Structures are given as structure tokens and as C-alpha cells.
Amino acid sequence: MYDTARRVAFVKQRVRENNRRRQRREVISLSAACMLLCAALMQTAGTVVGPGQPEAWGVFGSMLLRQDAGGYVLVAVVSFAAAAAITALCFRLKNRENQKKGGADKPAPQEQEEKSQ
């Protein structure tokens, strides 16, 4: 039979392991979602942007002034908006998680572990 301090240590270790597993799953799922979004945008860019060679090979900035460059601009704007939305969502989820744990002013669990080591 273990004493109370040893059981508490085991529980804390198990909680840390579960948190790491959950965070790893979140990272993997977000990475998969980003890869899927990237593939969808690449497919969209292929259908939106018309084929053709740029007239000015050496001047890449002038390519945005071409008539069929609107697709590239559209894909860039959509990509930026999606990335900003995903980032904002992640920050909100992290803040909500910190509030559920007992306060938003506490540092993240990773920061606590780094300071204790």
C-alpha cells in the first residue's frame, strides 16, 4: 500500500501524461486540418487560375497586374483569413481551458513544468 504523498504523485503524473496525449492529439488533428485546407486551396487555385505564361519573366511583381492573376490573389486572401480564424480559435480554446482550470492569470501547464525543472 502506498502512502498519500506517493498516490498524489502518481495521480499528478497520470494527469500530466493525459494532458500530453490530449495535446498531441490536438496538434495532430489541427495539422491534418491545415493539410486538408492546403490541399483544398491548391485544388481551388488550379481551377480558378487560368493557364498561361506571364509576359514579364523577370518582373514578378507585375504578374499581379495581369488579367488572370485574380485567382492567386483570391487564394492568398482566403488562406490568410483561414489561418487568422484558426489562430483566433486556438487562442480562445486555450483561454477557455485556462479559465476552467482556475483562472486566466495562471501560466500554461508547459510553462509551469519548465519552471519546476
Coordinates of C-alpha atoms in Angstrom, one line a residue:
M1 CA 0.0 0.0 0.0
Y2 CA 1.3 3.4 -0.9
D3 CA 1.2 6.4 1.4
T4 CA -0.8 9.5 0.5
A5 CA 2.1 11.5 -0.9
R6 CA 3.1 8.7 -3.3
R7 CA -0.5 8.3 -4.5
V8 CA -0.8 12.1 -5.1
A9 CA 2.5 11.9 -7.1
F10 CA 1.1 9.1 -9.2
V11 CA -2.1 11.0 -9.8
K12 CA -0.2 14.1 -10.9
Q13 CA 2.0 12.1 -13.2
R14 CA -1.1 10.4 -14.8
V15 CA -2.7 13.8 -15.3
R16 CA 0.4 15.1 -17.0
E17 CA 0.5 12.1 -19.3
N18 CA -3.1 12.5 -20.1
N19 CA -2.6 16.2 -20.9
R20 CA 0.3 15.4 -23.1
R21 CA -1.7 12.8 -25.0
R22 CA -4.6 15.2 -25.4
Q23 CA -2.3 18.0 -26.6
R24 CA -0.6 15.6 -29.1
R25 CA -4.0 14.6 -30.5
E26 CA -5.0 18.3 -30.8
V27 CA -1.7 19.1 -32.6
I28 CA -2.1 16.1 -35.0
S29 CA -5.8 17.0 -35.7
L30 CA -5.0 20.6 -36.3
S31 CA -2.1 19.7 -38.6
A32 CA -4.3 17.3 -40.5
A33 CA -7.0 20.1 -40.9
C34 CA -4.3 22.5 -42.1
M35 CA -3.0 20.0 -44.6
L36 CA -6.6 19.3 -45.9
L37 CA -7.2 23.1 -46.2
C38 CA -3.9 23.5 -48.0
A39 CA -4.9 20.7 -50.4
A40 CA -8.3 22.2 -51.0
L41 CA -6.8 25.6 -51.7
M42 CA -4.3 24.1 -54.1
Q43 CA -7.1 22.4 -55.9
T44 CA -9.1 25.6 -56.0
A45 CA -6.2 27.5 -57.3
G46 CA -5.8 25.0 -60.1
T47 CA -9.4 25.5 -61.2
V48 CA -9.6 29.3 -60.6
V49 CA -6.4 30.4 -62.1
G50 CA -6.3 30.1 -65.9
P51 CA -3.3 28.5 -67.7
G52 CA -0.8 30.8 -69.4
Q53 CA 2.7 32.1 -69.3
P54 CA 3.5 35.5 -67.7
E55 CA 4.6 38.1 -70.2
A56 CA 7.2 39.6 -67.9
W57 CA 9.5 36.7 -66.8
G58 CA 11.9 38.8 -64.8
V59 CA 9.4 41.2 -63.2
F60 CA 7.4 39.1 -60.8
G61 CA 5.6 42.0 -59.2
S62 CA 3.9 42.8 -62.5
M63 CA 2.3 39.4 -62.6
L64 CA -0.3 40.6 -60.2
L65 CA -1.4 43.2 -62.7
R66 CA -2.3 40.6 -65.3
Q67 CA -5.9 39.8 -66.1
D68 CA -5.9 36.2 -64.8
A69 CA -4.0 36.8 -61.6
G70 CA -7.2 37.4 -59.6
G71 CA -7.3 33.7 -58.7
Y72 CA -3.9 33.9 -57.0
V73 CA -5.0 36.9 -55.0
L74 CA -8.2 35.2 -54.0
V75 CA -6.4 32.1 -52.8
A76 CA -3.9 34.3 -50.9
V77 CA -6.7 36.2 -49.2
V78 CA -8.7 33.1 -48.3
S79 CA -5.6 31.4 -47.0
F80 CA -4.8 34.3 -44.8
A81 CA -8.4 34.6 -43.5
A82 CA -8.5 30.9 -42.7
A83 CA -5.1 31.0 -40.9
A84 CA -6.2 34.0 -38.8
A85 CA -9.5 32.3 -37.9
I86 CA -7.8 29.1 -36.9
T87 CA -5.3 31.1 -34.8
A88 CA -8.0 33.0 -33.1
L89 CA -10.0 29.8 -32.4
C90 CA -6.9 28.2 -30.8
F91 CA -6.3 31.2 -28.6
R92 CA -9.9 31.2 -27.5
L93 CA -9.8 27.5 -26.7
K94 CA -6.6 27.9 -24.7
N95 CA -8.0 30.8 -22.7
R96 CA -11.2 28.9 -22.0
E97 CA -9.2 25.9 -20.9
N98 CA -7.1 28.1 -18.6
Q99 CA -10.3 29.6 -17.1
K100 CA -11.8 26.2 -16.4
K101 CA -8.6 25.2 -14.6
G102 CA -8.9 28.0 -12.1
G103 CA -8.0 31.4 -13.6
A104 CA -6.7 33.1 -16.7
D105 CA -3.8 34.6 -14.9
K106 CA -2.1 31.2 -14.3
P107 CA 0.7 30.3 -16.7
A108 CA 0.2 27.4 -19.2
P109 CA 1.0 23.9 -17.9
Q110 CA 4.0 23.7 -20.1
E111 CA 5.4 26.9 -18.6
Q112 CA 4.9 25.5 -15.1
E113 CA 6.7 22.3 -15.9
E114 CA 9.6 24.2 -17.4
K115 CA 9.9 26.4 -14.4
S116 CA 9.8 23.5 -12.0
Q117 CA 12.6 21.6 -13.8

